[in-house]
């Protein structure tokens, strides 16, 4: 059986904020490239790139809420969203509890728009992994031998009944608790090399572009070509990172080296 999460009454607010942020971000980037290379264009470009961070973050959080589902069968309870799935084996389930009090004040506004995603302490249960749209006092807690999970199905009574019925029937096979990421997340590289070389290279390229703009000169072909090469190498390295992290890091280092050469070349003029 599949259960949707209970509505929290904030869906329209989340979508409106996301659309507004996306419109401002895209508008800033389009205006930057349409005005030509000057200080105003650079500030618009920088603003668009900075706004892209909260826009993407909000889009991912809205995606989690929009795709959140609870699947119940004889073998497991699966908490699924666009980030991945969490498998709660039925054989490890001890009991189901409705409602609990958070042992720390829940800063709802600081964790908007998904305040009940993540780990939080609940009285009598310790730290609980929550994937819910309702506050701790209204959640359904799945208490297992490995830990506890807080969920908020739209039909609480039917959800609890479905879990208890399948628990009494017993599992047809024993599963292990697991977190299964979505395939798209496997493509995201992690590690110091990625953040220092790729992200640091992007910051360096923006710095070189700012130098040209603030000196009232048009960015040279070498600088623009270095930026294109950095982007291509960053993309290729990201694809290769699944097969060989060392090879990906080598490609990223080449891109960074080109940007450093562009920096030195600009300093010689």
PDB file of C-alpha atoms in Angstrom:
ATOM      1  CA  UNK A   1       0.000   0.000   0.000  1.00  0.00           C
ATOM      2  CA  UNK A   2       1.155   3.524  -0.783  1.00  0.00           C
ATOM      3  CA  UNK A   3       0.403   6.479   1.483  1.00  0.00           C
ATOM      4  CA  UNK A   4       0.927  10.152   0.736  1.00  0.00           C
ATOM      5  CA  UNK A   5       2.102  12.537   3.460  1.00  0.00           C
ATOM      6  CA  UNK A   6      -0.429  14.700   5.266  1.00  0.00           C
ATOM      7  CA  UNK A   7      -0.768  18.219   3.805  1.00  0.00           C
ATOM      8  CA  UNK A   8       0.812  20.981   5.872  1.00  0.00           C
ATOM      9  CA  UNK A   9      -0.900  23.936   4.173  1.00  0.00           C
ATOM     10  CA  UNK A  10       2.369  25.476   2.924  1.00  0.00           C
ATOM     11  CA  UNK A  11       2.560  24.018  -0.592  1.00  0.00           C
ATOM     12  CA  UNK A  12       1.452  27.201  -2.374  1.00  0.00           C
ATOM     13  CA  UNK A  13       3.890  29.286  -0.322  1.00  0.00           C
ATOM     14  CA  UNK A  14       6.786  26.989  -1.202  1.00  0.00           C
ATOM     15  CA  UNK A  15       6.016  26.963  -4.922  1.00  0.00           C
ATOM     16  CA  UNK A  16       5.516  30.741  -5.046  1.00  0.00           C
ATOM     17  CA  UNK A  17       8.874  31.325  -3.330  1.00  0.00           C
ATOM     18  CA  UNK A  18      10.620  28.875  -5.655  1.00  0.00           C
ATOM     19  CA  UNK A  19       9.150  30.458  -8.801  1.00  0.00           C
ATOM     20  CA  UNK A  20      10.087  33.945  -7.579  1.00  0.00           C
ATOM     21  CA  UNK A  21      13.661  32.937  -6.806  1.00  0.00           C
ATOM     22  CA  UNK A  22      14.002  31.138 -10.140  1.00  0.00           C
ATOM     23  CA  UNK A  23      12.648  34.162 -12.037  1.00  0.00           C
ATOM     24  CA  UNK A  24      15.048  36.567 -10.309  1.00  0.00           C
ATOM     25  CA  UNK A  25      18.010  34.227 -10.831  1.00  0.00           C
ATOM     26  CA  UNK A  26      17.339  33.657 -14.529  1.00  0.00           C
ATOM     27  CA  UNK A  27      16.544  37.337 -15.040  1.00  0.00           C
ATOM     28  CA  UNK A  28      19.859  38.389 -13.478  1.00  0.00           C
ATOM     29  CA  UNK A  29      21.854  35.981 -15.649  1.00  0.00           C
ATOM     30  CA  UNK A  30      20.048  36.941 -18.863  1.00  0.00           C
ATOM     31  CA  UNK A  31      20.472  40.655 -18.129  1.00  0.00           C
ATOM     32  CA  UNK A  32      24.173  40.165 -17.370  1.00  0.00           C
ATOM     33  CA  UNK A  33      24.887  38.581 -20.753  1.00  0.00           C
ATOM     34  CA  UNK A  34      22.708  41.042 -22.666  1.00  0.00           C
ATOM     35  CA  UNK A  35      24.267  44.231 -21.256  1.00  0.00           C
ATOM     36  CA  UNK A  36      27.836  43.592 -22.380  1.00  0.00           C
ATOM     37  CA  UNK A  37      30.962  43.386 -20.246  1.00  0.00           C
ATOM     38  CA  UNK A  38      30.806  46.172 -17.667  1.00  0.00           C
ATOM     39  CA  UNK A  39      30.533  46.482 -13.909  1.00  0.00           C
ATOM     40  CA  UNK A  40      26.756  46.339 -13.842  1.00  0.00           C
ATOM     41  CA  UNK A  41      26.773  43.170 -15.955  1.00  0.00           C
ATOM     42  CA  UNK A  42      29.321  41.563 -13.661  1.00  0.00           C
ATOM     43  CA  UNK A  43      27.303  42.399 -10.545  1.00  0.00           C
ATOM     44  CA  UNK A  44      24.202  40.952 -12.183  1.00  0.00           C
ATOM     45  CA  UNK A  45      26.136  37.798 -13.111  1.00  0.00           C
ATOM     46  CA  UNK A  46      27.476  37.456  -9.578  1.00  0.00           C
ATOM     47  CA  UNK A  47      23.998  38.034  -8.112  1.00  0.00           C
ATOM     48  CA  UNK A  48      22.512  35.378 -10.389  1.00  0.00           C
ATOM     49  CA  UNK A  49      25.167  32.826  -9.408  1.00  0.00           C
ATOM     50  CA  UNK A  50      24.743  33.584  -5.707  1.00  0.00           C
ATOM     51  CA  UNK A  51      20.942  33.327  -5.941  1.00  0.00           C
ATOM     52  CA  UNK A  52      21.284  30.027  -7.800  1.00  0.00           C
ATOM     53  CA  UNK A  53      22.465  28.365  -4.565  1.00  0.00           C
ATOM     54  CA  UNK A  54      19.298  28.975  -2.474  1.00  0.00           C
ATOM     55  CA  UNK A  55      17.147  28.398  -5.573  1.00  0.00           C
ATOM     56  CA  UNK A  56      18.610  24.944  -6.202  1.00  0.00           C
ATOM     57  CA  UNK A  57      18.490  24.135  -2.479  1.00  0.00           C
ATOM     58  CA  UNK A  58      14.823  25.114  -2.264  1.00  0.00           C
ATOM     59  CA  UNK A  59      14.025  23.175  -5.460  1.00  0.00           C
ATOM     60  CA  UNK A  60      15.559  20.005  -4.007  1.00  0.00           C
ATOM     61  CA  UNK A  61      13.635  20.421  -0.756  1.00  0.00           C
ATOM     62  CA  UNK A  62      10.362  21.015  -2.583  1.00  0.00           C
ATOM     63  CA  UNK A  63      11.139  17.909  -4.657  1.00  0.00           C
ATOM     64  CA  UNK A  64      11.491  15.861  -1.479  1.00  0.00           C
ATOM     65  CA  UNK A  65       8.119  17.012  -0.185  1.00  0.00           C
ATOM     66  CA  UNK A  66       6.360  16.567  -3.535  1.00  0.00           C
ATOM     67  CA  UNK A  67       7.636  13.004  -4.006  1.00  0.00           C
ATOM     68  CA  UNK A  68       7.478  11.783  -0.382  1.00  0.00           C
ATOM     69  CA  UNK A  69       5.626   8.463  -0.107  1.00  0.00           C
ATOM     70  CA  UNK A  70       5.286   5.666   2.450  1.00  0.00           C
ATOM     71  CA  UNK A  71       5.091   2.121   1.069  1.00  0.00           C
ATOM     72  CA  UNK A  72       3.863  -0.689   3.313  1.00  0.00           C
ATOM     73  CA  UNK A  73       4.077  -4.418   2.558  1.00  0.00           C
ATOM     74  CA  UNK A  74       4.689  -7.623   4.512  1.00  0.00           C
ATOM     75  CA  UNK A  75       8.467  -7.300   4.372  1.00  0.00           C
ATOM     76  CA  UNK A  76       9.135  -3.639   4.973  1.00  0.00           C
ATOM     77  CA  UNK A  77       8.003  -0.046   5.282  1.00  0.00           C
ATOM     78  CA  UNK A  78       9.758   2.091   2.700  1.00  0.00           C
ATOM     79  CA  UNK A  79      10.094   5.864   3.059  1.00  0.00           C
ATOM     80  CA  UNK A  80      10.708   7.163  -0.456  1.00  0.00           C
ATOM     81  CA  UNK A  81      11.316  10.552  -2.067  1.00  0.00           C
ATOM     82  CA  UNK A  82      13.368  11.990  -4.932  1.00  0.00           C
ATOM     83  CA  UNK A  83      16.582  11.659  -2.876  1.00  0.00           C
ATOM     84  CA  UNK A  84      16.207   7.916  -2.355  1.00  0.00           C
ATOM     85  CA  UNK A  85      14.556   5.292  -0.195  1.00  0.00           C
ATOM     86  CA  UNK A  86      14.886   4.209   3.425  1.00  0.00           C
ATOM     87  CA  UNK A  87      13.936   0.597   4.040  1.00  0.00           C
ATOM     88  CA  UNK A  88      12.536  -0.221   7.489  1.00  0.00           C
ATOM     89  CA  UNK A  89      12.377  -4.053   7.729  1.00  0.00           C
ATOM     90  CA  UNK A  90       9.149  -5.385   9.168  1.00  0.00           C
ATOM     91  CA  UNK A  91      11.107  -8.084  11.027  1.00  0.00           C
ATOM     92  CA  UNK A  92      12.908  -5.406  13.082  1.00  0.00           C
ATOM     93  CA  UNK A  93       9.747  -3.448  13.966  1.00  0.00           C
ATOM     94  CA  UNK A  94       8.971  -3.471  17.692  1.00  0.00           C
ATOM     95  CA  UNK A  95       5.980  -1.159  18.005  1.00  0.00           C
ATOM     96  CA  UNK A  96       4.178   1.837  16.569  1.00  0.00           C
ATOM     97  CA  UNK A  97       3.711   4.986  18.628  1.00  0.00           C
ATOM     98  CA  UNK A  98       1.529   8.002  17.788  1.00  0.00           C
ATOM     99  CA  UNK A  99       2.789  11.406  18.845  1.00  0.00           C
ATOM    100  CA  UNK A 100       5.875  12.434  20.753  1.00  0.00           C
ATOM    101  CA  UNK A 101       7.386  15.529  22.298  1.00  0.00           C
ATOM    102  CA  UNK A 102      10.578  17.011  20.912  1.00  0.00           C
ATOM    103  CA  UNK A 103      13.132  17.400  23.710  1.00  0.00           C
ATOM    104  CA  UNK A 104      14.532  20.547  22.082  1.00  0.00           C
ATOM    105  CA  UNK A 105      12.655  23.565  20.699  1.00  0.00           C
ATOM    106  CA  UNK A 106      11.974  22.949  17.030  1.00  0.00           C
ATOM    107  CA  UNK A 107      13.083  25.967  14.986  1.00  0.00           C
ATOM    108  CA  UNK A 108      10.482  25.654  12.278  1.00  0.00           C
ATOM    109  CA  UNK A 109      11.296  28.889  10.449  1.00  0.00           C
ATOM    110  CA  UNK A 110      15.035  28.227  10.392  1.00  0.00           C
ATOM    111  CA  UNK A 111      14.488  24.892   8.625  1.00  0.00           C
ATOM    112  CA  UNK A 112      11.801  26.055   6.210  1.00  0.00           C
ATOM    113  CA  UNK A 113      10.352  24.654   4.006  1.00  0.00           C
ATOM    114  CA  UNK A 114      11.058  21.105   5.257  1.00  0.00           C
ATOM    115  CA  UNK A 115      11.432  21.465   9.029  1.00  0.00           C
ATOM    116  CA  UNK A 116      10.609  17.827   9.756  1.00  0.00           C
ATOM    117  CA  UNK A 117      13.193  16.166   7.517  1.00  0.00           C
ATOM    118  CA  UNK A 118      16.260  14.987   9.364  1.00  0.00           C
ATOM    119  CA  UNK A 119      17.267  13.763  12.800  1.00  0.00           C
ATOM    120  CA  UNK A 120      15.741  15.251  15.953  1.00  0.00           C
ATOM    121  CA  UNK A 121      15.496  14.135  19.599  1.00  0.00           C
ATOM    122  CA  UNK A 122      12.114  12.951  20.860  1.00  0.00           C
ATOM    123  CA  UNK A 123      11.253  12.283  24.492  1.00  0.00           C
ATOM    124  CA  UNK A 124      11.553   8.581  25.299  1.00  0.00           C
ATOM    125  CA  UNK A 125      12.832   7.620  21.836  1.00  0.00           C
ATOM    126  CA  UNK A 126      16.188   9.341  21.616  1.00  0.00           C
ATOM    127  CA  UNK A 127      17.187  10.650  18.223  1.00  0.00           C
ATOM    128  CA  UNK A 128      14.570   9.959  15.546  1.00  0.00           C
ATOM    129  CA  UNK A 129      14.935  10.125  11.781  1.00  0.00           C
ATOM    130  CA  UNK A 130      11.979  12.189  10.565  1.00  0.00           C
ATOM    131  CA  UNK A 131      10.554  12.259   7.061  1.00  0.00           C
ATOM    132  CA  UNK A 132       7.303  14.042   7.771  1.00  0.00           C
ATOM    133  CA  UNK A 133       5.236  17.124   7.026  1.00  0.00           C
ATOM    134  CA  UNK A 134       3.722  17.436  10.511  1.00  0.00           C
ATOM    135  CA  UNK A 135       5.381  18.372  13.850  1.00  0.00           C
ATOM    136  CA  UNK A 136       6.653  15.673  16.240  1.00  0.00           C
ATOM    137  CA  UNK A 137       3.459  15.770  18.324  1.00  0.00           C
ATOM    138  CA  UNK A 138       1.420  14.585  15.309  1.00  0.00           C
ATOM    139  CA  UNK A 139       3.804  12.063  13.778  1.00  0.00           C
ATOM    140  CA  UNK A 140       3.582   8.272  13.716  1.00  0.00           C
ATOM    141  CA  UNK A 141       6.771   6.688  15.069  1.00  0.00           C
ATOM    142  CA  UNK A 142       8.062   3.363  13.793  1.00  0.00           C
ATOM    143  CA  UNK A 143      10.220   1.973  16.599  1.00  0.00           C
ATOM    144  CA  UNK A 144      12.685  -0.716  15.523  1.00  0.00           C
ATOM    145  CA  UNK A 145      15.646  -2.515  17.045  1.00  0.00           C
ATOM    146  CA  UNK A 146      17.997  -0.233  15.088  1.00  0.00           C
ATOM    147  CA  UNK A 147      16.279   3.114  15.737  1.00  0.00           C
ATOM    148  CA  UNK A 148      13.075   5.088  15.309  1.00  0.00           C
ATOM    149  CA  UNK A 149      11.465   6.794  12.328  1.00  0.00           C
ATOM    150  CA  UNK A 150       8.876   9.574  12.302  1.00  0.00           C
ATOM    151  CA  UNK A 151       6.343   9.736   9.455  1.00  0.00           C
ATOM    152  CA  UNK A 152       3.114  11.622   8.780  1.00  0.00           C
ATOM    153  CA  UNK A 153       0.742   9.678   6.481  1.00  0.00           C
ATOM    154  CA  UNK A 154      -2.389  11.462   5.289  1.00  0.00           C
ATOM    155  CA  UNK A 155      -4.581   8.641   6.637  1.00  0.00           C
ATOM    156  CA  UNK A 156      -3.003   7.897   9.988  1.00  0.00           C
ATOM    157  CA  UNK A 157      -5.500   5.256  11.174  1.00  0.00           C
ATOM    158  CA  UNK A 158      -5.371   3.326   7.899  1.00  0.00           C
ATOM    159  CA  UNK A 159      -1.560   3.497   7.867  1.00  0.00           C
ATOM    160  CA  UNK A 160      -1.237   2.150  11.416  1.00  0.00           C
ATOM    161  CA  UNK A 161      -3.784  -0.584  10.654  1.00  0.00           C
ATOM    162  CA  UNK A 162      -1.898  -1.609   7.505  1.00  0.00           C
ATOM    163  CA  UNK A 163       1.403  -1.804   9.389  1.00  0.00           C
ATOM    164  CA  UNK A 164      -0.063  -3.821  12.276  1.00  0.00           C
ATOM    165  CA  UNK A 165      -1.863  -6.246   9.949  1.00  0.00           C
ATOM    166  CA  UNK A 166       1.265  -6.985   7.944  1.00  0.00           C
ATOM    167  CA  UNK A 167       3.331  -7.242  11.114  1.00  0.00           C
ATOM    168  CA  UNK A 168       0.966  -9.930  12.455  1.00  0.00           C
ATOM    169  CA  UNK A 169       1.123 -11.833   9.161  1.00  0.00           C
ATOM    170  CA  UNK A 170       4.902 -11.904   9.390  1.00  0.00           C
ATOM    171  CA  UNK A 171       7.435 -11.247   6.616  1.00  0.00           C
ATOM    172  CA  UNK A 172       7.903 -13.603   3.698  1.00  0.00           C
ATOM    173  CA  UNK A 173      11.627 -12.808   3.761  1.00  0.00           C
ATOM    174  CA  UNK A 174      13.921 -10.956   6.089  1.00  0.00           C
ATOM    175  CA  UNK A 175      15.423  -7.694   4.902  1.00  0.00           C
ATOM    176  CA  UNK A 176      18.122  -5.466   6.287  1.00  0.00           C
ATOM    177  CA  UNK A 177      17.591  -1.792   6.953  1.00  0.00           C
ATOM    178  CA  UNK A 178      19.183   0.246   4.209  1.00  0.00           C
ATOM    179  CA  UNK A 179      19.300   3.681   2.611  1.00  0.00           C
ATOM    180  CA  UNK A 180      19.150   3.481  -1.180  1.00  0.00           C
ATOM    181  CA  UNK A 181      19.998   6.743  -2.988  1.00  0.00           C
ATOM    182  CA  UNK A 182      18.403   7.648  -6.287  1.00  0.00           C
ATOM    183  CA  UNK A 183      20.565   7.019  -9.336  1.00  0.00           C
ATOM    184  CA  UNK A 184      21.039  10.745 -10.028  1.00  0.00           C
ATOM    185  CA  UNK A 185      22.731  11.172  -6.654  1.00  0.00           C
ATOM    186  CA  UNK A 186      25.362   8.601  -7.608  1.00  0.00           C
ATOM    187  CA  UNK A 187      26.599  11.049 -10.235  1.00  0.00           C
ATOM    188  CA  UNK A 188      27.358  13.740  -7.652  1.00  0.00           C
ATOM    189  CA  UNK A 189      31.065  13.596  -6.745  1.00  0.00           C
ATOM    190  CA  UNK A 190      32.247  14.110  -3.203  1.00  0.00           C
ATOM    191  CA  UNK A 191      35.611  14.828  -1.679  1.00  0.00           C
ATOM    192  CA  UNK A 192      38.151  17.552  -1.102  1.00  0.00           C
ATOM    193  CA  UNK A 193      39.416  17.446  -4.691  1.00  0.00           C
ATOM    194  CA  UNK A 194      36.021  18.353  -6.126  1.00  0.00           C
ATOM    195  CA  UNK A 195      35.318  21.220  -3.733  1.00  0.00           C
ATOM    196  CA  UNK A 196      38.813  22.716  -3.779  1.00  0.00           C
ATOM    197  CA  UNK A 197      39.588  22.326  -7.485  1.00  0.00           C
ATOM    198  CA  UNK A 198      36.217  22.626  -9.218  1.00  0.00           C
ATOM    199  CA  UNK A 199      34.435  25.049  -6.912  1.00  0.00           C
ATOM    200  CA  UNK A 200      37.647  26.931  -6.145  1.00  0.00           C
ATOM    201  CA  UNK A 201      38.381  27.151  -9.869  1.00  0.00           C
ATOM    202  CA  UNK A 202      34.986  28.691 -10.496  1.00  0.00           C
ATOM    203  CA  UNK A 203      35.616  31.308  -7.803  1.00  0.00           C
ATOM    204  CA  UNK A 204      39.035  32.056  -9.330  1.00  0.00           C
ATOM    205  CA  UNK A 205      37.536  32.520 -12.795  1.00  0.00           C
ATOM    206  CA  UNK A 206      34.953  34.950 -11.419  1.00  0.00           C
ATOM    207  CA  UNK A 207      37.758  36.854  -9.706  1.00  0.00           C
ATOM    208  CA  UNK A 208      39.717  37.142 -12.978  1.00  0.00           C
ATOM    209  CA  UNK A 209      36.590  38.277 -14.786  1.00  0.00           C
ATOM    210  CA  UNK A 210      36.001  40.910 -12.111  1.00  0.00           C
ATOM    211  CA  UNK A 211      39.545  42.238 -12.555  1.00  0.00           C
ATOM    212  CA  UNK A 212      38.949  42.844 -16.249  1.00  0.00           C
ATOM    213  CA  UNK A 213      35.544  44.423 -15.687  1.00  0.00           C
ATOM    214  CA  UNK A 214      36.745  46.745 -12.912  1.00  0.00           C
ATOM    215  CA  UNK A 215      39.666  47.870 -15.077  1.00  0.00           C
ATOM    216  CA  UNK A 216      37.184  48.837 -17.798  1.00  0.00           C
ATOM    217  CA  UNK A 217      38.492  46.393 -20.352  1.00  0.00           C
ATOM    218  CA  UNK A 218      36.805  43.597 -22.264  1.00  0.00           C
ATOM    219  CA  UNK A 219      37.718  40.090 -21.077  1.00  0.00           C
ATOM    220  CA  UNK A 220      40.364  38.558 -23.334  1.00  0.00           C
ATOM    221  CA  UNK A 221      39.883  35.497 -25.487  1.00  0.00           C
ATOM    222  CA  UNK A 222      42.339  33.569 -23.323  1.00  0.00           C
ATOM    223  CA  UNK A 223      40.330  34.248 -20.162  1.00  0.00           C
ATOM    224  CA  UNK A 224      37.014  33.327 -21.780  1.00  0.00           C
ATOM    225  CA  UNK A 225      38.571  30.203 -23.311  1.00  0.00           C
ATOM    226  CA  UNK A 226      40.007  29.239 -19.914  1.00  0.00           C
ATOM    227  CA  UNK A 227      36.531  29.566 -18.406  1.00  0.00           C
ATOM    228  CA  UNK A 228      35.017  27.336 -21.097  1.00  0.00           C
ATOM    229  CA  UNK A 229      37.794  24.763 -20.638  1.00  0.00           C
ATOM    230  CA  UNK A 230      37.293  24.806 -16.865  1.00  0.00           C
ATOM    231  CA  UNK A 231      33.570  24.144 -17.315  1.00  0.00           C
ATOM    232  CA  UNK A 232      34.116  21.296 -19.813  1.00  0.00           C
ATOM    233  CA  UNK A 233      36.812  19.676 -17.667  1.00  0.00           C
ATOM    234  CA  UNK A 234      34.665  20.000 -14.554  1.00  0.00           C
ATOM    235  CA  UNK A 235      31.797  18.264 -16.361  1.00  0.00           C
ATOM    236  CA  UNK A 236      34.027  15.488 -17.771  1.00  0.00           C
ATOM    237  CA  UNK A 237      35.634  14.941 -14.373  1.00  0.00           C
ATOM    238  CA  UNK A 238      32.231  14.670 -12.743  1.00  0.00           C
ATOM    239  CA  UNK A 239      31.229  11.919 -15.185  1.00  0.00           C
ATOM    240  CA  UNK A 240      34.532  10.094 -14.690  1.00  0.00           C
ATOM    241  CA  UNK A 241      34.330  10.317 -10.919  1.00  0.00           C
ATOM    242  CA  UNK A 242      32.019   7.283 -10.860  1.00  0.00           C
ATOM    243  CA  UNK A 243      34.694   5.084 -12.464  1.00  0.00           C
ATOM    244  CA  UNK A 244      37.959   6.572 -11.220  1.00  0.00           C
ATOM    245  CA  UNK A 245      38.250   9.327  -8.658  1.00  0.00           C
ATOM    246  CA  UNK A 246      41.957   9.720  -9.420  1.00  0.00           C
ATOM    247  CA  UNK A 247      41.308  10.271 -13.129  1.00  0.00           C
ATOM    248  CA  UNK A 248      38.559  12.777 -12.343  1.00  0.00           C
ATOM    249  CA  UNK A 249      40.850  14.657  -9.978  1.00  0.00           C
ATOM    250  CA  UNK A 250      43.556  14.794 -12.664  1.00  0.00           C
ATOM    251  CA  UNK A 251      41.109  16.313 -15.167  1.00  0.00           C
ATOM    252  CA  UNK A 252      39.955  18.872 -12.602  1.00  0.00           C
ATOM    253  CA  UNK A 253      43.567  19.799 -11.840  1.00  0.00           C
ATOM    254  CA  UNK A 254      44.188  20.489 -15.536  1.00  0.00           C
ATOM    255  CA  UNK A 255      41.252  22.892 -15.571  1.00  0.00           C
ATOM    256  CA  UNK A 256      42.582  24.649 -12.464  1.00  0.00           C
ATOM    257  CA  UNK A 257      46.063  24.893 -13.977  1.00  0.00           C
ATOM    258  CA  UNK A 258      44.672  26.645 -17.056  1.00  0.00           C
ATOM    259  CA  UNK A 259      42.894  29.179 -14.841  1.00  0.00           C
ATOM    260  CA  UNK A 260      46.100  29.814 -12.897  1.00  0.00           C
ATOM    261  CA  UNK A 261      47.977  30.367 -16.181  1.00  0.00           C
ATOM    262  CA  UNK A 262      45.291  32.852 -17.203  1.00  0.00           C
ATOM    263  CA  UNK A 263      45.793  34.632 -13.873  1.00  0.00           C
ATOM    264  CA  UNK A 264      49.552  34.863 -14.414  1.00  0.00           C
ATOM    265  CA  UNK A 265      49.079  36.023 -18.001  1.00  0.00           C
ATOM    266  CA  UNK A 266      46.794  38.824 -16.854  1.00  0.00           C
ATOM    267  CA  UNK A 267      49.361  39.902 -14.287  1.00  0.00           C
ATOM    268  CA  UNK A 268      52.027  40.281 -16.998  1.00  0.00           C
ATOM    269  CA  UNK A 269      50.070  42.940 -18.889  1.00  0.00           C
TER     270      UNK A 269
END
